[in-house]
Coordinates of C-alpha atoms in Angstrom, one line a residue:
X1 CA -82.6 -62.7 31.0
X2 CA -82.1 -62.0 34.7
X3 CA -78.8 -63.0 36.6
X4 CA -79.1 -63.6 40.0
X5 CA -82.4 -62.1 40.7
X6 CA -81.6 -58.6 39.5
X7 CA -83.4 -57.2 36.6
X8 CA -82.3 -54.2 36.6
X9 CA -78.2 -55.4 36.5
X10 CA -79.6 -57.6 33.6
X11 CA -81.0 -55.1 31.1
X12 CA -77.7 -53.2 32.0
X13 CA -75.0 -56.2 31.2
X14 CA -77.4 -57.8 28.5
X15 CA -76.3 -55.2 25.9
X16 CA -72.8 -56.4 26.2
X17 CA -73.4 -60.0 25.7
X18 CA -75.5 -59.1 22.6
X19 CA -72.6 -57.0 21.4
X20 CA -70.6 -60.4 21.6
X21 CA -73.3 -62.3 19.9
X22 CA -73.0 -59.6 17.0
X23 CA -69.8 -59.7 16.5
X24 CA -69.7 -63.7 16.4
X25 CA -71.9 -64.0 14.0
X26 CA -75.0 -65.0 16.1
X27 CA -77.6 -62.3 14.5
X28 CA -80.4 -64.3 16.2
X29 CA -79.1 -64.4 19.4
X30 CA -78.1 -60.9 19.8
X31 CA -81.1 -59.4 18.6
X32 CA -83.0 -61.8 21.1
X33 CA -81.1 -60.7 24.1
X34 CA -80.9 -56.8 22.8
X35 CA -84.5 -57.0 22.9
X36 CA -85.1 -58.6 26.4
X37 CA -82.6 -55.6 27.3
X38 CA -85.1 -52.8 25.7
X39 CA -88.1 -54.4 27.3
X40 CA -87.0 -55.3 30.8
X41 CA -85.2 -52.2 31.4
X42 CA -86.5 -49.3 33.1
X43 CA -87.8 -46.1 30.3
X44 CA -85.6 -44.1 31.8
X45 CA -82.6 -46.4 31.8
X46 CA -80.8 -44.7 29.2
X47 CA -77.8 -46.9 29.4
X48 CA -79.8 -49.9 28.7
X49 CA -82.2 -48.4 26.2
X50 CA -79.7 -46.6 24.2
X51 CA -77.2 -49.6 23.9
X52 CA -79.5 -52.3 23.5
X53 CA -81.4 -50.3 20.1
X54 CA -77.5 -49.8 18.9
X55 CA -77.4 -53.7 18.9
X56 CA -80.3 -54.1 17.0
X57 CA -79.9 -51.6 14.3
X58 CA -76.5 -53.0 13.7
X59 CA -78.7 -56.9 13.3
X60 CA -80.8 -54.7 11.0
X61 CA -77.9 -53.3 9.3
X62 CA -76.6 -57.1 8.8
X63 CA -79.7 -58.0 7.6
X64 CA -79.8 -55.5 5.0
X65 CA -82.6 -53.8 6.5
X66 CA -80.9 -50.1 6.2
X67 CA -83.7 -47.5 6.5
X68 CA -85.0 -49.6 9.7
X69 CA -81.6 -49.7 11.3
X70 CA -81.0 -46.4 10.5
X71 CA -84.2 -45.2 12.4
X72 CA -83.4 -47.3 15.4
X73 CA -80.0 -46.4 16.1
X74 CA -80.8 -42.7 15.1
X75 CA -83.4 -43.3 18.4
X76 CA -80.3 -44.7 20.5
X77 CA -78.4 -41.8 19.5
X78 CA -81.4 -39.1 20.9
X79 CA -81.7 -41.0 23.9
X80 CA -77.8 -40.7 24.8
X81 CA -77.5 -37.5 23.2
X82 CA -79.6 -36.4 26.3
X83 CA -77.2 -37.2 28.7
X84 CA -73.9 -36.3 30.0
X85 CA -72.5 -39.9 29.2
X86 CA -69.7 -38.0 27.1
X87 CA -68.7 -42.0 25.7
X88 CA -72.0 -43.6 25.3
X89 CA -72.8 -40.5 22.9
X90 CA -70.1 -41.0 21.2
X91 CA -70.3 -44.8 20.9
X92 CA -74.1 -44.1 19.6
X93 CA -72.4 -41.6 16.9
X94 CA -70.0 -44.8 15.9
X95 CA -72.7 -47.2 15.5
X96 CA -75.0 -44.5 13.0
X97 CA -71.6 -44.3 11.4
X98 CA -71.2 -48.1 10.8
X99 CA -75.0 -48.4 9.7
X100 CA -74.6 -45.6 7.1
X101 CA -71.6 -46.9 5.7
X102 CA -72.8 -50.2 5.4
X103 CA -76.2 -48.6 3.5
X104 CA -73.7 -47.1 1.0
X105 CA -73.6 -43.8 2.0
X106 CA -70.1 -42.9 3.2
X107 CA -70.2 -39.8 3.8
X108 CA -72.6 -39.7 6.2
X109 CA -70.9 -42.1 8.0
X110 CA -67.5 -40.1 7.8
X111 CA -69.4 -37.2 9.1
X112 CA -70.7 -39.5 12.2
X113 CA -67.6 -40.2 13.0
X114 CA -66.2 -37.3 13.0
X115 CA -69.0 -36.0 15.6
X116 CA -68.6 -38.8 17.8
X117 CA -64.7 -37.2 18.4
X118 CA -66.8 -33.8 20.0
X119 CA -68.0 -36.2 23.3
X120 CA -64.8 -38.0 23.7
X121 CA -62.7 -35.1 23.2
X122 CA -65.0 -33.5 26.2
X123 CA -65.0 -36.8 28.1
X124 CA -61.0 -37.2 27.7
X125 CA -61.4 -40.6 26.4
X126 CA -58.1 -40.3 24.3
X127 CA -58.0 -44.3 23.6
X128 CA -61.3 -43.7 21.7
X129 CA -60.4 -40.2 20.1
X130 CA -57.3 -42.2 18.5
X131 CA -58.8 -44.4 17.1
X132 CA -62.0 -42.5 15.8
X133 CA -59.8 -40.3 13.3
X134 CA -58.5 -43.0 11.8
X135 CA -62.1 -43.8 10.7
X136 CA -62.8 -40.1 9.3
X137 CA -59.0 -39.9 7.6
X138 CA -59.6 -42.5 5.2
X139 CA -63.1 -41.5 3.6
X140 CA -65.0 -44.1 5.4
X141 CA -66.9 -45.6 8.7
X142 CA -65.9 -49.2 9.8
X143 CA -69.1 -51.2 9.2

């Protein structure tokens, strides 16, 4: 998937799209484009490499393929984790959160949520820390 020439721009947007892909329905499609993202972009494009494995363990995770998803977005977490990207961090602690919940086990995924509210907290993202407690209040992680 390139748009108008640009690789790089590509790899960076195609996460997105996927994301809409997963959450119509289209499994295939996302995990098609989520992968083109992973391999077209650059090793050190964190952005890219961190959001497009968040996809794809959450096709996993849809698939019932837990321990696999859990090891993939458990590598997007690592690779965000790295950086000072205060939201993507926390949007990688999220999408562990929905994986484990959807694997059964609930309190892990509480416990991922409630870490993802550390990043935001630090990044001032208030939209996302009002919404992440909400998650952690109740006992469980939105799958």
């Amino acid at each position: 998937m390139t748009w108008a020439g640009d690789p790089a721009g590509a790899s960076t947007t195609a996460p997105a799209v996927a994301g809409a892909y997963l959450e119509s329905g289209n499994l295939a499609q996302a995990w098609t484009i989520a992968a083109n993202a992973r391999e077209t972009a650059s090793p050190d494009d964190f952005a890219s490499q961190g959001r497009s494995r968040q996809i794809q363990a959450r096709v996993l995770s849809a698939r019932n393929q837990s321990a696999e998803a859990e090891a993939l977005v458990r590598e997007a977490v690592a690779i965000v984790g790295r950086t000072d990207y205060l939201v993507l961090h926390g949007d990688a602690l999220i999408h562990l959160g929905r994986i484990l919940h959807a694997a059964g086990n609930a309190e892990e995924a509480v416990a991922s949520a409630r870490e993802a509210l550390a990043p935001y907290q630090r990044k001032g993202a208030s939209h996302l820390v009002q919404g992440t407690p909400d998650t952690t209040q109740h006992g469980r992680a939105h799958a």
